[in-house]
Coordinates of C-alpha atoms and ligand atoms in Angstrom, one line a residue:
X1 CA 0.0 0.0 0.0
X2 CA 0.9 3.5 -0.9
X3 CA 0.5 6.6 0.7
X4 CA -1.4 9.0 -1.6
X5 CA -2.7 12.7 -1.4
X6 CA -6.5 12.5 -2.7
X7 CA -8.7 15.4 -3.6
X8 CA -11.5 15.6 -1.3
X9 CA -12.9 18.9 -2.3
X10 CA -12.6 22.1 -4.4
X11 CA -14.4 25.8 -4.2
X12 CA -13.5 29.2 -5.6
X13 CA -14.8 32.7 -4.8
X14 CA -15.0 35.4 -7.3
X15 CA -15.7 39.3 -6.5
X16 CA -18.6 40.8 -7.2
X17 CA -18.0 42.8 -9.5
X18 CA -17.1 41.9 -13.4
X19 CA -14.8 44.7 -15.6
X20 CA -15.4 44.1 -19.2
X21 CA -12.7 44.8 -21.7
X22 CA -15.0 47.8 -22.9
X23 CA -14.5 49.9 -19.6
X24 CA -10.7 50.1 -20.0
X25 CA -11.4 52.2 -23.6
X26 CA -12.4 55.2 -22.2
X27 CA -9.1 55.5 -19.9
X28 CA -6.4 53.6 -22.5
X29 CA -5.4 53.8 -25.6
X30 CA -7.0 49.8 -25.9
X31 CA -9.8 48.3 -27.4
X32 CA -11.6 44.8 -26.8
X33 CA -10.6 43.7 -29.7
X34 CA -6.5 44.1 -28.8
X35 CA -7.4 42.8 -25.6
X36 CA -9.5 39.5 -27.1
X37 CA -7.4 39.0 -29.8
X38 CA -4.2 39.1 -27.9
X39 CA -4.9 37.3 -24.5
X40 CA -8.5 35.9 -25.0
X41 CA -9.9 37.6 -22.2
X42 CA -12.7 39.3 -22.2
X43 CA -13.4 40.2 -18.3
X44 CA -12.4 39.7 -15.2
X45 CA -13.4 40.2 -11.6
X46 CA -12.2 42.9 -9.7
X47 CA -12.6 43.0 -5.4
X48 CA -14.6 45.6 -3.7
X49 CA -12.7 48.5 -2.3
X50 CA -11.4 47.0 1.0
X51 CA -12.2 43.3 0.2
X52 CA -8.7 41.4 0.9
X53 CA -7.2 38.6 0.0
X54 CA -7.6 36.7 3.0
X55 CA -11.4 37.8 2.9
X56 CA -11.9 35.9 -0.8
X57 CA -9.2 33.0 0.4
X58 CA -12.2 32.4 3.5
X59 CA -14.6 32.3 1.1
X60 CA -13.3 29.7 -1.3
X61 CA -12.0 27.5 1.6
X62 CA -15.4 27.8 3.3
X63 CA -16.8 26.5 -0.5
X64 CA -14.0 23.8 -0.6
X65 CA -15.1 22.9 3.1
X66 CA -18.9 22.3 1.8
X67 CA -17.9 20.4 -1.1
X68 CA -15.8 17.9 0.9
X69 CA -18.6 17.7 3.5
X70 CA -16.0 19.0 6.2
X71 CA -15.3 21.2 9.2
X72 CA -12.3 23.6 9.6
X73 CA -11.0 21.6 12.6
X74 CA -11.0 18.3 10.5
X75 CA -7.7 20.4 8.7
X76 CA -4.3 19.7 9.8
X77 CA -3.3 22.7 7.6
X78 CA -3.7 25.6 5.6
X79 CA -1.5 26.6 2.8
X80 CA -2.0 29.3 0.9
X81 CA -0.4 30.5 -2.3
X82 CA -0.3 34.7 -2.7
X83 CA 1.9 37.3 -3.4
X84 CA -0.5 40.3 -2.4
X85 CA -1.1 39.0 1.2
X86 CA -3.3 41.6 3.1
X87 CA -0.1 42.7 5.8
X88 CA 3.7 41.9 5.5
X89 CA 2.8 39.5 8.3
X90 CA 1.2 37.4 9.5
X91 CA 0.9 35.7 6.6
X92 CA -2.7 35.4 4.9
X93 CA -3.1 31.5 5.7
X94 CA -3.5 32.4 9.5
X95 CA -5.9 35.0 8.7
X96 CA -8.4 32.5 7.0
X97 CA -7.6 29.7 9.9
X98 CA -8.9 32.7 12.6
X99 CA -11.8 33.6 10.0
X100 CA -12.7 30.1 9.6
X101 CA -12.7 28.7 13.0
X102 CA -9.9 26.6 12.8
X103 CA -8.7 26.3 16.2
X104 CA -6.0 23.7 15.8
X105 CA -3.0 22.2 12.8
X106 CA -0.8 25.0 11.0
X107 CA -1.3 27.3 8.6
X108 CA 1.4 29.2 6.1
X109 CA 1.7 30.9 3.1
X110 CA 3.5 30.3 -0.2
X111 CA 5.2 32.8 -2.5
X112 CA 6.1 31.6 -6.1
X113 CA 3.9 34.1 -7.8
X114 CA 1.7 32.5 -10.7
X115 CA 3.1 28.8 -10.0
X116 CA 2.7 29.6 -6.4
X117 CA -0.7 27.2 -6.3
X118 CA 1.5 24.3 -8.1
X119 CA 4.3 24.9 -5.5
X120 CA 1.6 24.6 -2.3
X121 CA -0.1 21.2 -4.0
X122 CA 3.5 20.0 -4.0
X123 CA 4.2 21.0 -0.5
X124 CA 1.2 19.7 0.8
X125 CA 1.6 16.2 -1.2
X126 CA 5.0 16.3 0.2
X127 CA 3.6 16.8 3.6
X128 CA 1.0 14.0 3.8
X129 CA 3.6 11.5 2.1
X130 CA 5.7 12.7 5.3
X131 CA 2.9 12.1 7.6
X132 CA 3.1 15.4 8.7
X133 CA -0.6 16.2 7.7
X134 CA -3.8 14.0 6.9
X135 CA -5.2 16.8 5.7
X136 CA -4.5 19.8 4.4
X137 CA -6.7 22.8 2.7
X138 CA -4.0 24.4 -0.4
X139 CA -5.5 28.1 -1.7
X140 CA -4.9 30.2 -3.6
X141 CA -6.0 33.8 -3.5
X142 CA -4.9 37.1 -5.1
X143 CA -5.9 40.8 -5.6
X144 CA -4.0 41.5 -7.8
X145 CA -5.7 45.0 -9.3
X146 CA -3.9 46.5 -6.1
X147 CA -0.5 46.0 -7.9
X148 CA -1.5 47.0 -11.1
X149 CA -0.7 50.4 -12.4
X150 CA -3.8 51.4 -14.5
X151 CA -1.8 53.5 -16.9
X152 CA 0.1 50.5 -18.3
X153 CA -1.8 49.2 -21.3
X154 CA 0.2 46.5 -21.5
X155 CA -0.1 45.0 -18.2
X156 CA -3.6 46.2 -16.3
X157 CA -5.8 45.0 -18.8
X158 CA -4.5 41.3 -18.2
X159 CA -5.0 40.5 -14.5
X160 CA -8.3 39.7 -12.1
X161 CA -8.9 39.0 -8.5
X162 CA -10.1 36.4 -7.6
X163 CA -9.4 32.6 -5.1
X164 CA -10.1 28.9 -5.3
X165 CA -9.2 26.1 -2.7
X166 CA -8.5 22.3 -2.9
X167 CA -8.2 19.8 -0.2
X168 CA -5.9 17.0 0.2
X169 CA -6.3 14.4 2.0
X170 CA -4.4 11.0 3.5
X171 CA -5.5 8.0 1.5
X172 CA -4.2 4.6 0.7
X173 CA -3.7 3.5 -2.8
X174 CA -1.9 0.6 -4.9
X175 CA 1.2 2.4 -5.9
X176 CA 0.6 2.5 -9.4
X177 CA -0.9 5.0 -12.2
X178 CA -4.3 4.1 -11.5
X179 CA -4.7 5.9 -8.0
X180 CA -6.3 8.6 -7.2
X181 CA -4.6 11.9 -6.2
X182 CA -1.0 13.4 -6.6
X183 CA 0.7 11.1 -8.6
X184 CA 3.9 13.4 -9.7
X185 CA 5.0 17.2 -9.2
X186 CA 8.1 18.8 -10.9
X187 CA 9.3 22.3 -10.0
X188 CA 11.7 24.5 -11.3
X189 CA 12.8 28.5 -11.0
X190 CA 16.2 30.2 -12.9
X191 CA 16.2 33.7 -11.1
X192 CA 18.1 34.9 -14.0
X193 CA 14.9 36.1 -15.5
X194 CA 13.9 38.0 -12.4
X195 CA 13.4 41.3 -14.1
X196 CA 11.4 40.0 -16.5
X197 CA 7.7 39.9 -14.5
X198 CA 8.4 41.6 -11.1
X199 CA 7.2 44.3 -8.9
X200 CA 9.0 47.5 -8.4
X201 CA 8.5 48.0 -4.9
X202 CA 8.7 46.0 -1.4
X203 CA 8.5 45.9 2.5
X204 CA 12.6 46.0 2.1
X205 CA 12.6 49.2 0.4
X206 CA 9.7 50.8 1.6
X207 CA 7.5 51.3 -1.8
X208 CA 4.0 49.2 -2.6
X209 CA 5.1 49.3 -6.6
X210 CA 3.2 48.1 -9.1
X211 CA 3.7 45.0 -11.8
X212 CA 6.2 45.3 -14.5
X213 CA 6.7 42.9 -17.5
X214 CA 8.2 42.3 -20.5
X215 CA 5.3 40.1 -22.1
X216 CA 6.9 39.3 -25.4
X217 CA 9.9 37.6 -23.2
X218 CA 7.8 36.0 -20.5
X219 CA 5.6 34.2 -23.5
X220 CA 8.8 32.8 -25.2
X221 CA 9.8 31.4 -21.7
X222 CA 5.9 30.4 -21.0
X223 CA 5.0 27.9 -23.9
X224 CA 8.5 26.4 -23.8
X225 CA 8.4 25.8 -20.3
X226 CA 5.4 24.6 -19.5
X227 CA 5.3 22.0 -22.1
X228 CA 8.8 20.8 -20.9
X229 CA 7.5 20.6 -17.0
X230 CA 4.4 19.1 -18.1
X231 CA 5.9 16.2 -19.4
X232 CA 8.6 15.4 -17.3
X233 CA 5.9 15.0 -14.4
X234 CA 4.4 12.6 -17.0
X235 CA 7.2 11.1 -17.9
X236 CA 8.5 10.4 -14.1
X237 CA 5.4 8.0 -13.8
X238 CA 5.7 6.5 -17.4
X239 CA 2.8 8.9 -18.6
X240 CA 2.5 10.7 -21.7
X241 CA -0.2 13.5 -23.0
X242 CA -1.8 10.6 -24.6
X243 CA -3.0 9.6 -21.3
X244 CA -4.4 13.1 -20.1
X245 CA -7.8 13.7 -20.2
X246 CA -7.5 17.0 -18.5
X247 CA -5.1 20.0 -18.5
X248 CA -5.5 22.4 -16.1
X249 CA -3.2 25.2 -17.0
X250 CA -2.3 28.5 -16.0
X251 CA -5.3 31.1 -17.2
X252 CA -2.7 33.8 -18.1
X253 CA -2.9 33.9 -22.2
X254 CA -5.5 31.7 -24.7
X255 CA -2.4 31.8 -26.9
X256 CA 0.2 30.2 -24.8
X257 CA -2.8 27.7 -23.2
X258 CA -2.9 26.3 -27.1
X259 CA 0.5 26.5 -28.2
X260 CA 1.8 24.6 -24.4
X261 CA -1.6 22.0 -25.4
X262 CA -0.1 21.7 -29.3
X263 CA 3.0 21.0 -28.1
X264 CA 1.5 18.1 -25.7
X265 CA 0.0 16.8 -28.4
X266 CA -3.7 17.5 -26.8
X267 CA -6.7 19.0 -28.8
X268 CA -8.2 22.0 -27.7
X269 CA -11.2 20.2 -26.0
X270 CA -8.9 18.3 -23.3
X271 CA -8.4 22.0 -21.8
X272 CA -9.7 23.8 -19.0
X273 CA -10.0 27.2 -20.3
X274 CA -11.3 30.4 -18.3
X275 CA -9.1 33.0 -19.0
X276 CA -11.9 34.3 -20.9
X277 CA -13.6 34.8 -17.3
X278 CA -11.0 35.9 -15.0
X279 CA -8.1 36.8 -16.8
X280 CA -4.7 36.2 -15.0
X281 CA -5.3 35.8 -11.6
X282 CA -2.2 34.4 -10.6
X283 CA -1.8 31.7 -7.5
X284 CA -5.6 32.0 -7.8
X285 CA -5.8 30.8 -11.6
X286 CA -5.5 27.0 -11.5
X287 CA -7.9 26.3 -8.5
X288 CA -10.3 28.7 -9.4
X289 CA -10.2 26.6 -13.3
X290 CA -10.4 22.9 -11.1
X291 CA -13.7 23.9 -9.2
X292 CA -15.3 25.9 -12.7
X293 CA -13.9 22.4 -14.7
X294 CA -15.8 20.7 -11.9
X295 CA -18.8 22.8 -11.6
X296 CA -19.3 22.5 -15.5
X297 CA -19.1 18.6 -15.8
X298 CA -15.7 18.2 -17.1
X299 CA -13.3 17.3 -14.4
X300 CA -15.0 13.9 -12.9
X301 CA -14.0 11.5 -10.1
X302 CA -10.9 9.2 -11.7
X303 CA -9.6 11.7 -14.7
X304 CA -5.9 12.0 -15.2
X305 CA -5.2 15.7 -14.7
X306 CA -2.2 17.6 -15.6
X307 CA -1.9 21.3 -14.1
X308 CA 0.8 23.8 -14.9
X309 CA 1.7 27.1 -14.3
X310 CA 4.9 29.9 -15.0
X311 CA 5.5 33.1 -13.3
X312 CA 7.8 35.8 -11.6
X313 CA 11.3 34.6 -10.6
X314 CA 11.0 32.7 -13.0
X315 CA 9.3 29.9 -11.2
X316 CA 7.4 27.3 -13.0
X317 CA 6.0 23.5 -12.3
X318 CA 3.5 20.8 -13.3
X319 CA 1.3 18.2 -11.0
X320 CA -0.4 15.4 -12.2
X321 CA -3.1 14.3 -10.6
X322 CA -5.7 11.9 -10.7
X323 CA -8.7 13.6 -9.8
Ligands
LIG401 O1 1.2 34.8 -15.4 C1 2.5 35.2 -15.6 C2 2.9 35.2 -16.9 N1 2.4 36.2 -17.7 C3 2.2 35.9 -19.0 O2 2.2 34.7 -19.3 C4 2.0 36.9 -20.0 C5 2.8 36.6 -21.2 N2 2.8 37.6 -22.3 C6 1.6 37.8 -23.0 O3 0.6 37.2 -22.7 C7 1.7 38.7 -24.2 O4 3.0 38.9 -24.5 C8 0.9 40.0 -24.0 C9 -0.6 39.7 -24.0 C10 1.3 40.7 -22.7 C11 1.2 40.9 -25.2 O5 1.0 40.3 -26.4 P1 2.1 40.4 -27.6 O6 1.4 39.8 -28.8 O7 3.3 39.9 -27.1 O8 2.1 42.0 -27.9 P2 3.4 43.0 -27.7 O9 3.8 43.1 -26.3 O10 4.4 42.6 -28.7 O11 2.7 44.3 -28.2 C12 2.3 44.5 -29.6 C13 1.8 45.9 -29.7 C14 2.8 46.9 -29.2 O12 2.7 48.0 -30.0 P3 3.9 48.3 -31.1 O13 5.1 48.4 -30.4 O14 3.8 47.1 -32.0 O15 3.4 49.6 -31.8 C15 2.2 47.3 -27.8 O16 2.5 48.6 -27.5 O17 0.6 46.1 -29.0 C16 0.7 47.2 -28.1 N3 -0.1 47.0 -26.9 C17 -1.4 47.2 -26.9 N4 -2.2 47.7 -27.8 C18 -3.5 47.9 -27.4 C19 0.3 46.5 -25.7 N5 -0.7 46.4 -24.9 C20 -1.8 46.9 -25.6 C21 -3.1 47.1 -25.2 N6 -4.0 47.6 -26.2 N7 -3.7 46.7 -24.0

């Protein structure tokens, strides 16, 4: 018998209120066509004026906690995945565990930017093969419109708020491909392309700053990268694409969601796409695209998913999971 991380449930929150491509022509010199044709998106959610992230994270974990027909003291942890945490400290994770209830376990939050909900599943996988944890809640949760600056064409228009959350929990399988849960994770970061997507400010040196990227560069990186990670995990476990029946990526750009699914080897209709929704919402893009792949009937008990994501540092990293 093998130890294995199984999903036990999945939930997302988005804000309120939804910013078509439209509103950002009478302020930029954009149009929803530019936006469409270039990205795919063609809205996203923006949080209410004071609405944290810790205050969405709550929201999607308390979803997650319904779905898996749980209470917040059957969690052992809480790991969240965000780089616009509501205060420098303490982290965001122990802000949801007071919100929710949670009176006992361990909660702390991850930083790889938009792979930062690949690098939590594979610390919490890597935490229940340890026995540290039966059961842990991964989330991740962004607002990212507070890091945008609204003057940059080529950045605002591409990012959302927004948080989904998935739990893990202990189970026993038979070692082999046909389990469910985390079956393989692969990460990676080269911090030679750290001025490529970063933000110009800090606690360290005293500025908020805003996002910064050079999107022609990040793309090359993205389509490469993401196709190499995604079959490696594969390939660890003797998997190919040809045994997928779900990718999950990285809602960042239509275009670099086909060319990373071409270069699989996977049609168009084995994808998980909502960029069109939510635009980039960073650590918040892949579990908010597991519970709407659920919620529409495509993700189902059993199917082999592969989930990867790219972002600042550069940091990057695939899971496969059988869901
Ligand atoms: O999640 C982390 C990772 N982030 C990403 O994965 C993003 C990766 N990059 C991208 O998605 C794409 O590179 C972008 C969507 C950011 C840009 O698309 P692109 O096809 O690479 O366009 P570009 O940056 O080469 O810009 C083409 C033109 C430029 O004008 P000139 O120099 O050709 O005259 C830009 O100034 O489009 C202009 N442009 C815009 N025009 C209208 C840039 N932003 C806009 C805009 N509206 N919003």
């Amino acid at each position: 018998m093998t130890r294995r991380a199984v999903v036990a449930g999945v939930g997302h929150y988005l804000p309120e209120r939804i910013v078509p491509n439209s509103e950002f022509e009478a302020t930029l010199d954009t149009s929803d066509q530019w936006i469409r044709s270039r990205s795919g998106i063609e809205r996203r959610h923006i949080a209410a004026e004071g609405q944290t992230t810790s205050d969405m994270a709550t929201r999607a974990a308390r979803n997650a906690l319904a779905d898996a027909g749980l209470e917040p003291d059957d969690l052992d942890a809480i790991i969240l995945a965000t780089s616009t945490a509501d205060l420098t400290f303490p982290s965001a994770a122990t802000m949801v565990q007071a919100e929710l209830g949670m009176t006992r376990g361990f909660a702390f939050d991850v930083q790889a930017v938009c792979a930062g909900f690949i690098y939590a599943l594979s610390t919490a996988n890597a935490m229940i093969l340890a026995g540290q944890a039966n059961r842990v809640m991964i989330i991740g949760a962004e607002t990212f419109s507070r890091i945008m600056d609204w003057t940059d064409r080529s950045t605002c228009v591409l990012f959302g708020d927004g948080a989904g959350a998935l739990i893990l929990e202990a189970a026993k399988g038979k070692g082999t491909n046909t389990d469910r849960g985390v079956l393989s994770t692969d990460l990676h970061s080269d911090g030679r392309h750290k001025d490529i997507l970063y933000v110009d400010g800090g606690v360290s040196t005293q500025t908020t700053g805003h996002l910064r990227m050079e999107g022609k560069e990040v793309f090359r990186h993205a389509v490469e990268k993401l196709a190499e990670t995604a079959t490696t995990a594969l390939e660890k476990i003797g998997m190919t694409g040809q045994d997928v029946d779900w990718v999950v990526p990285h809602q960042a750009n239509i275009r670099i969601i086909t060319g990373t699914a071409k270069k699989l080897g996977l049609p168009m209709d084995k994808v998980v796409v909502t960029v069109q929704d939510h635009g980039n919402t960073s650590a918040a893009s892949i579990p908010l695209a597991l519970s709407v792949g659920k919620e529409r009937g495509q993700i189902k008990r059993g199917d082999l998913l592969v989930t990867e994501a790219i972002g600042g540092g550069l940091a990057w990293g695939a899971v496969v999971l059988r869901w």
